[in-house]
Short mmCIF file of C-alpha atoms in Angstrom, two decimals:
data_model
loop_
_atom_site.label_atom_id
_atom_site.label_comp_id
_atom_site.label_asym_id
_atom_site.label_seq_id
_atom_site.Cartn_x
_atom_site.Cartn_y
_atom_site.Cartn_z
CA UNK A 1 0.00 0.00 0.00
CA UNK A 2 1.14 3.66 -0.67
CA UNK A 3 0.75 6.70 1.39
CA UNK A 4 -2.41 8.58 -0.26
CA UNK A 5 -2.33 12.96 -0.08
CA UNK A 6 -6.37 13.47 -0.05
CA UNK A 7 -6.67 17.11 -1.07
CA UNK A 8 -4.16 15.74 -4.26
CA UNK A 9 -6.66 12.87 -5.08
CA UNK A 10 -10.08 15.40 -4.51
CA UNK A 11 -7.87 17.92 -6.89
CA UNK A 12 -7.67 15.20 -9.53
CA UNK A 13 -10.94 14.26 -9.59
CA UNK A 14 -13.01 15.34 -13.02
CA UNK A 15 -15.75 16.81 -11.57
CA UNK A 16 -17.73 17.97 -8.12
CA UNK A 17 -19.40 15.08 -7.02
CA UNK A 18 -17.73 12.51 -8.80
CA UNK A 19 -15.69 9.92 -6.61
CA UNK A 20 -12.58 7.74 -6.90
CA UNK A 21 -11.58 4.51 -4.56
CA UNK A 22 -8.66 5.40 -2.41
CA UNK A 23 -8.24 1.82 -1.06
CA UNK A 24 -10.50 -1.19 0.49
CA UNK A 25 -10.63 -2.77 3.80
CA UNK A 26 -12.33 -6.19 3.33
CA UNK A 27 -15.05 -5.52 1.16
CA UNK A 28 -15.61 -1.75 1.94
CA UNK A 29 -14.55 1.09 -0.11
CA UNK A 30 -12.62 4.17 1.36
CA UNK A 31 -13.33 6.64 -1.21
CA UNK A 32 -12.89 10.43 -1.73
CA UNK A 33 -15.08 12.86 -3.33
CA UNK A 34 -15.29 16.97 -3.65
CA UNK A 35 -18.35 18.64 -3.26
CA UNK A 36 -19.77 21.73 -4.38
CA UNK A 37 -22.63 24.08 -3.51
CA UNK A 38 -24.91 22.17 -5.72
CA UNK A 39 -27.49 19.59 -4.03
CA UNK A 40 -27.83 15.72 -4.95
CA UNK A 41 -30.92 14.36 -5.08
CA UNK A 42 -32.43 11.94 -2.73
CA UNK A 43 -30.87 8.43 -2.70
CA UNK A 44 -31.01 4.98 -0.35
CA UNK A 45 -28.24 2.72 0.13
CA UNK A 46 -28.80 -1.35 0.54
CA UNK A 47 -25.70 -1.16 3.20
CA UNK A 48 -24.88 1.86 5.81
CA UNK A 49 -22.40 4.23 4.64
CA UNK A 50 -19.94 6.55 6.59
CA UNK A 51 -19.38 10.06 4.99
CA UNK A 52 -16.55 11.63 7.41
CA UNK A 53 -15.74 15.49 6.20
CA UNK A 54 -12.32 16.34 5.62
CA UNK A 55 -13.02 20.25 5.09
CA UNK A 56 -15.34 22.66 4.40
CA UNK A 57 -19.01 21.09 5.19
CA UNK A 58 -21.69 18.70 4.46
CA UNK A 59 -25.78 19.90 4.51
CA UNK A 60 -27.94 16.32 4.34
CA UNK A 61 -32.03 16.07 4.37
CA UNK A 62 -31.67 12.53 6.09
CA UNK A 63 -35.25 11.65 6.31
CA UNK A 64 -36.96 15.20 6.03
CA UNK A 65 -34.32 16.90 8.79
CA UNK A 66 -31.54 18.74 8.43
CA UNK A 67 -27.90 17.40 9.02
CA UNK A 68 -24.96 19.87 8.93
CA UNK A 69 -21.82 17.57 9.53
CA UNK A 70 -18.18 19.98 9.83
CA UNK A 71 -14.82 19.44 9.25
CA UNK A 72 -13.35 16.58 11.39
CA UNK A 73 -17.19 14.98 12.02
CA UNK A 74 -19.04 12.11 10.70
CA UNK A 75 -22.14 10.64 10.03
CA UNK A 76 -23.58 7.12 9.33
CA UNK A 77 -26.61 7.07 7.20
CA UNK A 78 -28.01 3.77 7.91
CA UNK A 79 -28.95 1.46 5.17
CA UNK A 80 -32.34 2.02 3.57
CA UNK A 81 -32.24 5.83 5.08
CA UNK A 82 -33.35 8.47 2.25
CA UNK A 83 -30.85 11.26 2.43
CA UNK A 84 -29.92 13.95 0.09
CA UNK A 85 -27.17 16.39 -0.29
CA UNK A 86 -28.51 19.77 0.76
CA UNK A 87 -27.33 23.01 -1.71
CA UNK A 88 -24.23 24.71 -0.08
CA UNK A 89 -22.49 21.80 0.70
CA UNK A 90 -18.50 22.25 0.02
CA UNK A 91 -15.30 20.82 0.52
CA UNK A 92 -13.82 17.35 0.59
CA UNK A 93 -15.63 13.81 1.49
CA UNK A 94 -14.88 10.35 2.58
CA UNK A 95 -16.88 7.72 1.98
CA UNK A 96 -16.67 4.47 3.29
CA UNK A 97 -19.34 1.72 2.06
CA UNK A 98 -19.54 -1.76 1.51
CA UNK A 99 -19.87 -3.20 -2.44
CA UNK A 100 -18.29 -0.03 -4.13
CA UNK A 101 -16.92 0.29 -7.66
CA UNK A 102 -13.56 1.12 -8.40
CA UNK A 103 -14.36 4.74 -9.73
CA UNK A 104 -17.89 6.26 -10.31
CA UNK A 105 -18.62 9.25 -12.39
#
């Protein structure tokens, strides 16, 4: 395994809200993602997922109330949850779920 610079690999990325695999522990993704003030549209996961904010800040709708999660915090959205990505969220994400690609667009 190599050391991996975050802020390099969210720079690299193609787009806001586009995400690359960092790594895997067992059959769980690590992966990073940049955000931007745009929202995402309401989506439910078969498995939990961790989203742990690196900088800058994460608005969710997680099941009709609002979720602001700051640098250095995380959240668990539990599987079959309906969340969605609030507009003003910025800065850089971590995801950790089970079943992930190797790189999504």
């Amino acid at each position: 395994m190599r050391v991996v610079t975050v802020s390099e690999a969210a720079a690299a990325l193609p787009r806001a809200w586009s995400s690359a695999v960092l790594g895997r522990v067992g059959t769980a993704a690590v992966k990073v993602l940049r955000m931007d003030a745009l929202p995402v549209e309401e989506e439910r996961h078969d498995e939990a997922e961790v989203l742990l904010v690196l900088d800058g800040r994460l608005e969710l709708s997680v099941t009709g109330a609002a979720v602001s999660v700051g640098p250095g915090e995380m959240y668990v959205v539990g599987a079959g949850v309906a969340h969605a990505v609030r507009p003003g969220s910025r800065g850089t994400l971590i995801i950790v779920e089970r079943g992930s690609r190797t790189a999504e667009a």
